[in-house]
Short mmCIF file of C-alpha atoms in Angstrom, two decimals:
data_model
loop_
_atom_site.label_atom_id
_atom_site.label_comp_id
_atom_site.label_asym_id
_atom_site.label_seq_id
_atom_site.Cartn_x
_atom_site.Cartn_y
_atom_site.Cartn_z
CA GLN J 575 273.54 53.90 174.89
CA GLN J 576 273.06 53.57 171.18
CA GLN J 577 271.41 57.07 171.04
CA GLN J 578 274.48 58.46 172.92
CA GLN J 579 276.79 56.93 170.55
CA GLN J 580 274.94 58.29 167.52
CA GLN J 581 274.91 61.84 168.92
CA GLN J 582 278.72 61.54 169.58
CA GLN J 583 279.35 60.54 166.08
CA GLN J 584 277.34 63.41 164.74
CA GLN J 585 279.28 65.85 166.91
CA GLN J 586 282.56 64.45 165.65
CA GLN J 587 281.49 65.34 161.95
CA SER J 588 283.12 68.59 160.67
CA PRO J 589 280.73 71.63 160.21
CA GLY J 590 280.83 71.30 156.40
CA GLU J 591 280.41 67.59 156.28
CA VAL J 592 277.03 66.13 155.36
CA ALA J 593 275.61 62.95 156.89
CA PRO J 594 275.62 59.99 154.48
CA GLU J 595 271.84 59.63 154.60
CA LYS J 596 271.29 63.42 153.82
CA GLN J 597 274.02 63.29 151.11
CA SER J 598 272.07 60.34 149.53
CA GLN J 599 268.84 62.27 149.65
CA GLN J 600 270.48 65.40 147.98
CA GLN J 601 271.99 63.39 145.35
CA THR J 602 268.57 61.79 144.61
CA GLN J 603 266.87 65.15 144.45
CA GLN J 604 269.47 66.47 142.04
CA GLN J 605 269.01 63.48 139.83
CA GLN J 606 265.27 64.04 139.77
CA GLN J 607 265.68 67.75 138.71
CA PRO J 608 265.65 68.26 134.92
CA HIS J 609 268.89 69.82 133.66
CA GLN J 610 268.20 73.45 132.65
CA PRO J 611 270.89 74.94 130.30
CA GLN J 612 271.66 78.61 130.87
CA GLN J 613 270.88 80.28 127.54
CA ARG J 614 270.23 83.95 126.79
CA SER J 615 268.48 85.51 123.70
CA SER J 616 270.46 87.62 121.42
CA ASN J 617 268.55 90.77 122.73
CA ASN J 618 269.55 89.90 126.39
CA LYS J 619 273.12 89.60 125.31
CA LYS J 620 273.04 92.92 123.53
CA GLU J 621 271.40 94.40 126.67
CA SER J 622 274.22 92.81 128.88
CA ALA J 623 276.95 94.20 126.59
CA HIS J 624 275.33 97.60 126.61
CA HIS J 625 275.17 97.64 130.41
CA GLU J 626 278.73 96.47 130.86
CA ALA J 627 280.10 99.13 128.52
CA ALA J 628 278.11 101.78 130.34
CA SER J 629 279.03 100.36 133.83
CA SER J 630 282.66 100.87 132.89
CA PHE J 631 282.24 104.65 133.28
CA SER J 632 280.84 104.13 136.78
CA HIS J 633 284.14 102.76 137.99
CA THR J 634 285.10 103.63 141.50
CA SER J 635 288.34 105.47 140.27
CA PHE J 636 286.11 108.03 138.44
CA SER J 637 283.92 110.64 140.20
CA PRO J 638 280.32 110.68 138.86
CA ARG J 639 280.94 113.56 136.83
CA GLU J 640 284.03 112.18 135.25
CA GLY J 641 282.32 109.02 134.52
CA LEU J 642 279.46 110.93 132.88
CA LYS J 643 281.93 113.03 130.83
CA ARG J 644 283.50 109.73 129.62
CA ARG J 645 280.14 108.28 128.70
CA ILE J 646 279.35 111.28 126.53
CA ALA J 647 282.76 111.07 125.05
CA ALA J 648 282.41 107.69 124.05
CA LEU J 649 278.99 108.21 122.57
CA THR J 650 280.36 110.98 120.53
CA ASN J 651 283.82 109.87 119.76
CA HIS J 652 285.49 112.85 121.36
CA ASP J 653 287.72 113.26 124.35
CA ALA J 654 286.18 113.61 127.70
CA HIS J 655 288.55 116.54 128.28
CA ASP J 656 286.24 118.54 125.94
CA VAL J 657 283.04 117.71 127.62
CA PHE J 658 281.51 120.31 130.05
CA LEU J 659 278.46 119.49 132.33
CA TYR J 660 275.57 121.73 133.38
CA PRO J 661 272.48 121.38 135.60
CA THR J 662 270.15 121.41 132.69
CA GLY J 663 270.14 121.51 128.90
CA MET J 664 269.19 125.14 128.98
CA ALA J 665 271.89 125.96 131.27
CA ALA J 666 274.26 124.71 128.69
CA VAL J 667 272.59 126.92 126.03
CA THR J 668 273.02 129.93 128.36
CA ALA J 669 276.68 129.12 128.99
CA THR J 670 277.25 128.99 125.35
CA GLN J 671 275.59 132.57 124.97
CA ARG J 672 277.97 133.76 127.69
CA LEU J 673 280.89 132.01 126.08
CA LEU J 674 280.27 133.76 122.75
CA ARG J 675 280.21 137.18 124.53
CA LEU J 676 283.38 136.60 126.45
CA ALA J 677 285.20 135.14 123.32
CA SER J 678 284.10 137.39 120.61
CA GLN J 679 286.64 140.05 121.61
CA TRP J 680 284.26 142.97 121.06
CA ASP J 681 285.06 146.47 122.62
CA ASP J 682 282.27 148.87 122.96
CA LYS J 683 279.46 146.99 121.12
CA PRO J 684 278.94 143.32 121.64
CA LEU J 685 278.66 141.20 118.49
CA ARG J 686 275.12 139.71 118.02
CA THR J 687 274.27 136.08 117.48
CA VAL J 688 272.19 134.47 114.76
CA ILE J 689 269.32 132.08 115.44
CA PHE J 690 268.65 129.99 112.32
CA GLY J 691 265.42 128.11 111.84
CA PHE J 692 262.53 128.01 114.22
CA PRO J 693 263.91 126.80 117.60
CA TYR J 694 262.55 125.74 120.96
CA LEU J 695 261.21 129.12 122.37
CA ASP J 696 263.70 129.59 125.32
CA THR J 697 266.70 129.49 123.00
CA LEU J 698 265.49 132.40 121.10
CA LYS J 699 264.33 134.36 124.26
CA LEU J 700 267.68 133.84 126.05
CA ALA J 701 269.56 135.09 123.04
CA GLN J 702 267.31 138.28 123.17
CA LEU J 703 268.12 138.95 126.86
CA ALA J 704 270.75 141.53 127.30
CA PRO J 705 272.42 140.19 130.53
CA ILE J 706 272.84 136.71 128.92
CA GLY J 707 273.08 137.29 125.10
CA SER J 708 274.29 140.07 123.06
CA GLY J 709 270.99 140.49 120.97
CA CYS J 710 270.35 138.25 117.92
CA VAL J 711 269.14 138.37 114.54
CA PHE J 712 266.48 135.53 113.80
CA PHE J 713 266.06 133.73 110.43
CA GLY J 714 262.99 131.71 111.53
CA HIS J 715 262.32 129.78 108.19
CA GLY J 716 265.86 128.57 107.71
CA GLY J 717 265.42 128.19 103.89
CA ASP J 718 267.10 129.43 100.85
CA GLU J 719 265.75 132.96 101.23
CA ASP J 720 267.06 133.16 104.77
CA PHE J 721 270.47 131.88 103.53
CA ASP J 722 270.50 134.78 101.13
CA LYS J 723 269.60 137.20 103.95
CA LEU J 724 272.27 135.69 106.31
CA ARG J 725 274.99 136.22 103.79
CA ARG J 726 274.00 139.75 103.28
CA LEU J 727 274.06 140.46 107.02
CA LEU J 728 277.56 138.73 107.24
CA GLU J 729 278.97 140.88 104.58
CA VAL J 730 278.35 144.00 106.55
CA GLU J 731 278.33 142.81 110.31
CA PRO J 732 280.50 140.23 112.07
CA ILE J 733 278.59 137.93 114.50
CA SER J 734 279.68 136.12 117.56
CA GLY J 735 278.23 132.75 116.52
CA LEU J 736 275.11 131.04 114.95
CA PHE J 737 272.72 128.70 116.87
CA VAL J 738 270.84 125.99 115.05
CA GLU J 739 268.78 122.79 116.30
CA PHE J 740 269.42 119.53 114.54
CA PRO J 741 266.60 118.82 113.92
CA SER J 742 264.40 121.62 115.16
CA ASN J 743 261.63 121.50 117.66
CA PRO J 744 258.68 121.29 116.86
CA LEU J 745 259.05 121.05 113.12
CA LEU J 746 261.79 118.47 113.06
CA LYS J 747 263.58 120.11 110.18
CA ALA J 748 267.24 119.25 109.69
CA PRO J 749 269.04 122.44 108.62
CA ASP J 750 271.61 122.39 105.84
CA LEU J 751 274.72 122.18 108.17
CA THR J 752 277.17 121.90 105.31
CA ARG J 753 276.14 125.25 103.79
CA LEU J 754 276.18 126.79 107.29
CA ARG J 755 279.67 125.46 107.90
CA ALA J 756 280.80 126.88 104.76
CA LEU J 757 279.56 130.39 105.87
CA ALA J 758 281.10 129.91 109.22
CA ASP J 759 284.57 129.19 107.74
CA GLU J 760 284.23 132.04 105.22
CA PHE J 761 283.08 134.55 107.72
CA ALA J 762 284.93 133.34 110.86
CA PHE J 763 282.20 132.56 113.38
CA PRO J 764 281.45 129.47 115.52
CA LEU J 765 278.54 127.18 114.49
CA ILE J 766 276.58 125.97 117.58
CA VAL J 767 274.29 122.93 117.22
CA ASP J 768 271.69 121.67 119.65
CA ASP J 769 271.13 117.99 118.90
CA THR J 770 268.91 117.31 121.86
CA VAL J 771 265.96 116.04 119.66
CA ALA J 772 267.79 113.31 117.90
CA GLY J 773 270.51 112.66 120.36
CA PHE J 774 273.98 111.29 120.55
CA CYS J 775 273.02 107.80 119.26
CA ASN J 776 271.32 109.10 116.03
CA VAL J 777 273.35 111.91 114.74
CA ASP J 778 277.08 113.02 114.74
CA VAL J 779 276.90 116.72 114.19
CA ALA J 780 280.50 117.39 115.30
CA ARG J 781 281.92 115.31 112.47
CA ARG J 782 283.94 116.99 109.71
CA GLY J 783 281.83 119.87 108.16
CA GLY J 784 279.65 120.29 111.28
CA ALA J 785 279.52 122.12 114.52
CA ASP J 786 282.22 123.83 116.51
CA VAL J 787 280.15 123.47 119.72
CA VAL J 788 277.34 120.91 120.47
CA VAL J 789 274.96 121.51 123.29
CA SER J 790 272.62 118.67 124.67
CA SER J 791 269.88 118.24 127.22
CA LEU J 792 270.71 115.07 129.30
CA THR J 793 267.30 115.45 130.98
CA LYS J 794 265.65 113.97 127.72
CA GLN J 795 266.16 110.70 126.34
CA PHE J 796 269.85 110.23 127.63
CA SER J 797 268.07 109.80 131.12
CA GLY J 798 264.63 108.64 129.98
CA SER J 799 263.61 108.43 133.68
CA GLY J 800 262.11 111.75 134.02
CA THR J 801 263.53 111.96 137.35
CA VAL J 802 266.83 113.94 136.95
CA MET J 803 268.10 116.78 134.98
CA GLY J 804 271.41 117.75 133.28
CA GLY J 805 273.01 119.22 130.22
CA SER J 806 276.27 119.11 128.36
CA LEU J 807 278.56 121.15 126.19
CA LEU J 808 281.12 119.61 123.82
CA VAL J 809 283.88 121.63 122.21
CA ASN J 810 284.85 120.08 118.87
CA ASN J 811 288.79 119.65 118.82
CA ALA J 812 288.69 119.77 115.07
CA SER J 813 287.24 123.35 115.26
CA PRO J 814 289.16 126.32 114.06
CA PHE J 815 287.96 128.03 117.15
CA TYR J 816 288.94 125.16 119.62
CA SER J 817 291.70 126.84 121.55
CA ARG J 818 289.88 130.15 122.05
CA LEU J 819 286.50 128.63 122.95
CA ARG J 820 288.05 125.86 125.19
CA SER J 821 290.49 128.15 127.04
CA ARG J 822 287.68 130.54 127.74
CA LEU J 823 285.38 127.81 128.95
CA GLU J 824 288.29 126.53 131.15
CA ARG J 825 288.58 129.86 133.00
CA ASP J 826 284.84 130.51 133.34
CA HIS J 827 283.25 127.04 133.83
CA GLU J 828 281.78 126.00 137.21
CA GLU J 829 280.87 122.44 138.02
CA LEU J 830 277.22 123.15 139.15
CA LEU J 831 275.75 119.69 138.23
CA PHE J 832 275.21 117.89 141.51
CA SER J 833 277.38 114.82 141.92
CA GLU J 834 274.49 112.67 142.70
CA ASP J 835 272.56 113.85 139.68
CA ALA J 836 275.55 112.88 137.63
CA GLN J 837 275.57 109.49 139.19
CA VAL J 838 271.78 109.06 138.40
CA LEU J 839 272.24 110.24 134.81
CA LEU J 840 275.14 107.74 134.21
CA LYS J 841 273.07 104.99 135.81
CA CYS J 842 269.91 105.77 133.66
CA SER J 843 272.00 105.93 130.37
CA SER J 844 273.26 102.49 130.73
CA ASP J 845 270.71 101.01 128.22
CA LEU J 846 270.44 104.28 126.24
CA GLU J 847 271.38 102.55 122.93
CA LEU J 848 268.63 99.90 123.18
CA ARG J 849 266.00 102.41 124.19
CA VAL J 850 266.94 104.73 121.44
CA GLN J 851 266.55 101.86 118.82
CA LYS J 852 263.11 100.75 120.14
CA SER J 853 261.66 104.34 120.22
CA ASN J 854 263.17 104.91 116.53
CA ASP J 855 261.35 101.98 115.25
CA SER J 856 258.09 102.70 116.99
CA ALA J 857 258.15 106.25 115.73
CA LEU J 858 258.64 105.34 112.16
CA ALA J 859 255.55 103.00 112.32
CA ILE J 860 253.45 105.78 113.90
CA VAL J 861 254.61 108.29 111.19
CA ASP J 862 253.68 105.89 108.43
CA HIS J 863 250.33 105.37 110.13
CA LEU J 864 249.63 109.09 110.31
CA VAL J 865 250.87 109.91 106.75
CA HIS J 866 248.22 107.61 105.24
CA ASP J 867 245.41 109.00 107.16
CA PRO J 868 243.16 111.27 105.12
CA ARG J 869 242.28 113.60 108.12
CA VAL J 870 246.02 114.35 108.43
CA ALA J 871 247.23 117.48 106.60
CA SER J 872 251.10 117.31 107.63
CA VAL J 873 253.39 115.08 109.57
CA TYR J 874 256.69 116.49 110.61
CA HIS J 875 259.54 113.89 111.32
CA PRO J 876 263.22 113.78 110.14
CA SER J 877 262.28 110.58 108.02
CA ILE J 878 260.19 112.72 105.65
CA VAL J 879 261.17 116.26 106.29
CA HIS J 880 264.57 117.26 104.77
CA ARG J 881 265.71 113.67 105.06
CA GLU J 882 268.74 114.02 102.71
CA LEU J 883 270.09 116.78 104.97
CA TYR J 884 269.48 114.68 108.12
CA ASP J 885 271.27 111.60 106.50
CA ARG J 886 274.47 113.61 106.01
CA PHE J 887 275.01 113.65 109.71
CA LYS J 888 273.25 110.44 110.68
CA ARG J 889 275.47 108.19 112.98
CA GLY J 890 275.89 105.07 110.85
CA GLU J 891 273.48 102.34 109.52
CA GLN J 892 272.09 101.41 112.89
CA ALA J 893 271.11 105.02 113.82
CA GLY J 894 267.48 106.36 113.09
CA TYR J 895 265.47 109.39 112.97
CA GLY J 896 264.52 109.99 116.49
CA ALA J 897 261.12 109.64 118.29
CA LEU J 898 259.75 112.98 118.29
CA LEU J 899 257.09 113.96 115.81
CA SER J 900 254.45 116.54 115.15
CA VAL J 901 251.09 116.37 113.31
CA VAL J 902 248.69 118.90 111.94
CA PHE J 903 245.11 117.90 110.92
CA ARG J 904 243.22 119.27 108.22
CA ASP J 905 240.31 120.38 110.52
CA PRO J 906 241.64 121.97 113.64
CA ALA J 907 238.68 120.43 115.61
CA HIS J 908 240.22 117.03 114.83
CA SER J 909 243.54 118.02 116.47
CA GLN J 910 241.51 118.77 119.78
CA ARG J 911 239.62 115.44 119.47
CA PHE J 912 242.83 113.55 118.71
CA PHE J 913 244.63 115.00 121.63
CA ASP J 914 241.89 114.48 124.16
CA ARG J 915 241.25 110.88 123.10
CA LEU J 916 244.92 109.70 122.63
CA ASP J 917 245.62 107.48 125.70
CA LEU J 918 249.18 108.67 126.44
CA GLY J 919 250.71 110.89 129.10
CA LYS J 920 249.96 114.57 128.57
CA GLY J 921 252.88 116.91 129.05
CA PRO J 922 255.14 119.48 127.38
CA GLY J 923 258.41 117.38 127.64
CA PHE J 924 259.94 114.67 125.61
CA GLY J 925 262.60 112.01 126.03
CA THR J 926 260.89 109.96 128.65
CA ASN J 927 260.74 106.17 128.64
CA PHE J 928 256.81 106.59 128.40
CA SER J 929 255.12 108.47 125.43
CA LEU J 930 254.03 112.00 125.82
CA VAL J 931 251.72 114.15 123.73
CA CYS J 932 251.06 117.98 124.00
CA PRO J 933 249.39 120.75 122.06
CA TYR J 934 252.92 122.43 121.52
CA THR J 935 252.10 125.60 119.98
CA VAL J 936 249.29 126.47 122.48
CA ILE J 937 251.50 125.72 125.33
CA ALA J 938 254.76 127.38 123.97
CA HIS J 939 253.37 130.38 122.08
CA PHE J 940 250.05 131.07 123.49
CA HIS J 941 250.56 134.76 123.52
CA GLU J 942 252.05 134.90 119.99
CA LEU J 943 250.20 132.30 118.02
CA GLU J 944 249.97 134.33 114.74
CA TRP J 945 253.69 135.26 115.10
CA ALA J 946 254.47 131.28 115.16
CA ARG J 947 252.11 130.60 112.32
CA LYS J 948 254.22 132.95 110.17
CA TYR J 949 257.14 130.38 110.49
CA GLY J 950 254.96 127.44 109.90
CA VAL J 951 254.06 126.48 113.20
CA ASP J 952 250.36 125.86 113.17
CA PRO J 953 248.37 126.79 116.29
CA SER J 954 246.71 123.23 116.12
CA LEU J 955 249.94 121.25 115.90
CA VAL J 956 250.25 118.32 118.25
CA ARG J 957 253.71 117.14 119.18
CA VAL J 958 254.13 113.42 120.08
CA TRP J 959 256.98 111.76 121.82
CA VAL J 960 257.25 107.94 121.36
CA GLY J 961 258.52 105.95 124.39
CA GLN J 962 259.26 102.34 125.21
CA GLU J 963 255.71 100.93 125.12
CA ASP J 964 254.82 98.04 122.82
CA GLU J 965 254.58 99.21 119.23
CA HIS J 966 251.28 97.46 118.67
CA GLU J 967 249.81 98.97 121.73
CA LEU J 968 250.74 102.38 120.68
CA LEU J 969 249.22 101.92 117.12
CA ALA J 970 246.05 100.70 118.73
CA LYS J 971 245.77 103.79 120.92
CA LEU J 972 246.51 105.94 117.75
CA ASP J 973 243.80 104.21 115.74
CA PHE J 974 241.28 104.87 118.77
CA ALA J 975 242.16 108.57 118.89
CA LEU J 976 241.91 108.97 115.01
CA ALA J 977 238.48 107.27 115.04
CA ALA J 978 237.31 109.74 117.61
CA CYS J 979 238.08 112.51 115.14
CA GLY J 980 235.20 111.37 112.89
CA PRO J 981 235.02 110.93 109.14
CA ALA J 982 237.65 112.85 107.05
#
């Protein structure tokens, strides 16, 4: 009878009610557990803030493409209305070539474009393809002599536009954008800048005195994952050519970036600012290490090559000089040993969260090595992308590869 009465009492308790003896046990356990205050480091707070800011562009009221445009617009301090998306960075460059053909208002003979400085090879090759570009004039050194030649050309021939990388790949040279802007204003042509190597977080090439159009590869550090591709084109609303270029784009543009790719790009970019800062810092340490090695002939990085020109368009005090660098050894055999023994991923890309190294000139210009050498691109040049690995681990791997080169 006593057991039946206990069972009836238990059944009469509400579903959420805890038996007195169990409640006593729970209270005892809670008292025995030490108090653990929820504290986060300043780094975690920064990371959370960046994630929250980036996630706001993934709001359900926006399509993935619109969210991605808003994310780019926020990073560049421009209007999302002026951002156009493409399946790849080179698709954005190709679209710009087409844009210049359509907007240059030529009749029988198309206006040529100018490529200023030594660029990534496909930018130059595309400009030379008749179905895409309208022919180009190439000033591969990008120095004072080329500025003089450019002025002489402009005095006798109008051009549809001028392409330049900031900084260039693989020599990491920042061009004199201020001087190019002055020529663009004087001779009325659009200035197009590819900022992929440095990225949105490090440089602001669309500020006053800068580009009319900015093209970028979102495949690189913007994503970081190496699993998705994309590109963007930004029309600077302060450009004297804004109305003409943007209206032409509005009529001609197709949304070819896959919606799910846009969603992945947006998600991957949520911690972009933190990743850029880490890679910037590690790259500076590696540059300093290489500069002081007696076996090294030249190191190419914006922190030591045309730094004053780069600093004019650097995006604030927190920005850096990017994580791409190139190195040339005094003995070409050392380049080969260094590349073989450097325990990093081998591949021709850059911008990934993991470091990459490649014999750039041999890969990109294998059939034109002497031609590339004329513009300062040594056949034995090794290009290094610095990822998110621990800085000390990267320096240890660097020392191991340098030691394998043998004595200076």
